[in-house]
Amino acid sequence: MIDPALHQGSSCDEDIINDIRNHKYDMVVYGRFRQGIPFYDIVKESYDPRDVIMISGEDQRESYFDEYLNAGHWVFVREL
């Protein structure tokens, strides 16, 4: 898990980007992805869509969920 403080334009960005490009992680999980999905463009280029998981605990279905479903990612939303 990457601490959000590490992807706020810090000097660690280059290391994280290299780790993503080198497929260091088996999969990438974005929790609370409405709050932002750092490095998504690089993740999308580097990982199979089925290795990217989006989790949302929002109270309602948002229209942008379909964008990630159509991209082939797993999208988990809270049941209402």
mmCIF file of C-alpha atoms in Angstrom:
data_model
loop_
_atom_site.group_PDB
_atom_site.id
_atom_site.type_symbol
_atom_site.label_atom_id
_atom_site.label_comp_id
_atom_site.label_asym_id
_atom_site.label_seq_id
_atom_site.Cartn_x
_atom_site.Cartn_y
_atom_site.Cartn_z
ATOM 1 C CA MET A 1 0.000 0.000 0.000
ATOM 2 C CA ILE A 2 1.384 3.378 -0.911
ATOM 3 C CA ASP A 3 0.877 6.093 1.678
ATOM 4 C CA PRO A 4 -0.991 9.007 0.028
ATOM 5 C CA ALA A 5 1.710 11.358 1.303
ATOM 6 C CA LEU A 6 4.160 9.599 -1.005
ATOM 7 C CA HIS A 7 2.361 10.580 -4.193
ATOM 8 C CA GLN A 8 1.953 14.302 -3.608
ATOM 9 C CA GLY A 9 4.765 15.403 -5.907
ATOM 10 C CA SER A 10 7.436 14.055 -3.606
ATOM 11 C CA SER A 11 10.853 12.783 -4.603
ATOM 12 C CA CYS A 12 9.477 9.228 -4.316
ATOM 13 C CA ASP A 13 7.335 9.690 -7.442
ATOM 14 C CA GLU A 14 10.089 8.499 -9.762
ATOM 15 C CA ASP A 15 10.661 5.358 -7.670
ATOM 16 C CA ILE A 16 6.943 4.579 -7.652
ATOM 17 C CA ILE A 17 6.691 5.139 -11.403
ATOM 18 C CA ASN A 18 9.650 2.829 -12.013
ATOM 19 C CA ASP A 19 8.125 0.185 -9.726
ATOM 20 C CA ILE A 20 4.863 0.354 -11.683
ATOM 21 C CA ARG A 21 6.595 0.194 -15.057
ATOM 22 C CA ASN A 22 8.730 -2.738 -13.877
ATOM 23 C CA HIS A 23 5.586 -4.526 -12.712
ATOM 24 C CA LYS A 24 6.823 -4.770 -9.126
ATOM 25 C CA TYR A 25 3.269 -5.260 -7.853
ATOM 26 C CA ASP A 26 1.075 -8.252 -8.713
ATOM 27 C CA MET A 27 -1.942 -5.990 -8.978
ATOM 28 C CA VAL A 28 -2.945 -2.419 -8.250
ATOM 29 C CA VAL A 29 -5.876 -1.616 -5.977
ATOM 30 C CA TYR A 30 -7.400 1.840 -5.795
ATOM 31 C CA GLY A 31 -9.554 2.302 -2.700
ATOM 32 C CA ARG A 32 -11.766 5.363 -2.512
ATOM 33 C CA PHE A 33 -10.871 6.034 -6.127
ATOM 34 C CA ARG A 34 -13.241 8.982 -6.306
ATOM 35 C CA GLN A 35 -10.645 10.778 -4.166
ATOM 36 C CA GLY A 36 -8.094 10.353 -6.936
ATOM 37 C CA ILE A 37 -6.195 7.651 -8.737
ATOM 38 C CA PRO A 38 -2.517 8.572 -8.737
ATOM 39 C CA PHE A 39 -0.353 7.204 -11.534
ATOM 40 C CA TYR A 40 -3.408 5.754 -13.331
ATOM 41 C CA ASP A 41 -2.084 6.509 -16.826
ATOM 42 C CA ILE A 42 1.119 4.621 -16.077
ATOM 43 C CA VAL A 43 -0.733 1.762 -14.381
ATOM 44 C CA LYS A 44 -3.066 1.501 -17.385
ATOM 45 C CA GLU A 45 -0.064 1.229 -19.730
ATOM 46 C CA SER A 46 1.815 -1.254 -17.545
ATOM 47 C CA TYR A 47 -0.811 -3.665 -16.202
ATOM 48 C CA ASP A 48 -3.432 -5.929 -17.665
ATOM 49 C CA PRO A 49 -6.833 -4.310 -17.004
ATOM 50 C CA ARG A 50 -7.875 -7.322 -14.902
ATOM 51 C CA ASP A 51 -4.957 -6.601 -12.561
ATOM 52 C CA VAL A 52 -6.387 -3.198 -11.628
ATOM 53 C CA ILE A 53 -9.112 -3.101 -8.980
ATOM 54 C CA MET A 54 -11.259 -0.112 -8.079
ATOM 55 C CA ILE A 55 -13.159 -0.004 -4.768
ATOM 56 C CA SER A 56 -15.816 2.554 -3.882
ATOM 57 C CA GLY A 57 -17.854 2.866 -0.709
ATOM 58 C CA GLU A 58 -19.921 5.768 -2.012
ATOM 59 C CA ASP A 59 -23.632 5.880 -1.237
ATOM 60 C CA GLN A 60 -24.654 6.025 -4.869
ATOM 61 C CA ARG A 61 -23.499 4.670 -8.186
ATOM 62 C CA GLU A 62 -21.476 7.241 -10.044
ATOM 63 C CA SER A 63 -21.419 7.570 -13.829
ATOM 64 C CA TYR A 64 -17.633 7.320 -13.964
ATOM 65 C CA PHE A 65 -17.765 3.683 -12.746
ATOM 66 C CA ASP A 66 -18.647 2.644 -16.292
ATOM 67 C CA GLU A 67 -15.433 4.171 -17.623
ATOM 68 C CA TYR A 68 -13.379 1.781 -15.499
ATOM 69 C CA LEU A 69 -15.659 -1.190 -16.168
ATOM 70 C CA ASN A 70 -15.383 -0.560 -19.908
ATOM 71 C CA ALA A 71 -11.598 -0.408 -19.531
ATOM 72 C CA GLY A 72 -11.736 -3.973 -18.193
ATOM 73 C CA HIS A 73 -10.998 -3.228 -14.540
ATOM 74 C CA TRP A 74 -12.714 -4.856 -11.596
ATOM 75 C CA VAL A 75 -14.968 -2.285 -9.909
ATOM 76 C CA PHE A 76 -16.430 -3.026 -6.495
ATOM 77 C CA VAL A 77 -19.082 -0.735 -5.064
ATOM 78 C CA ARG A 78 -20.934 -0.843 -1.796
ATOM 79 C CA GLU A 79 -24.333 -2.463 -2.022
ATOM 80 C CA LEU A 80 -27.151 -0.124 -1.064
#
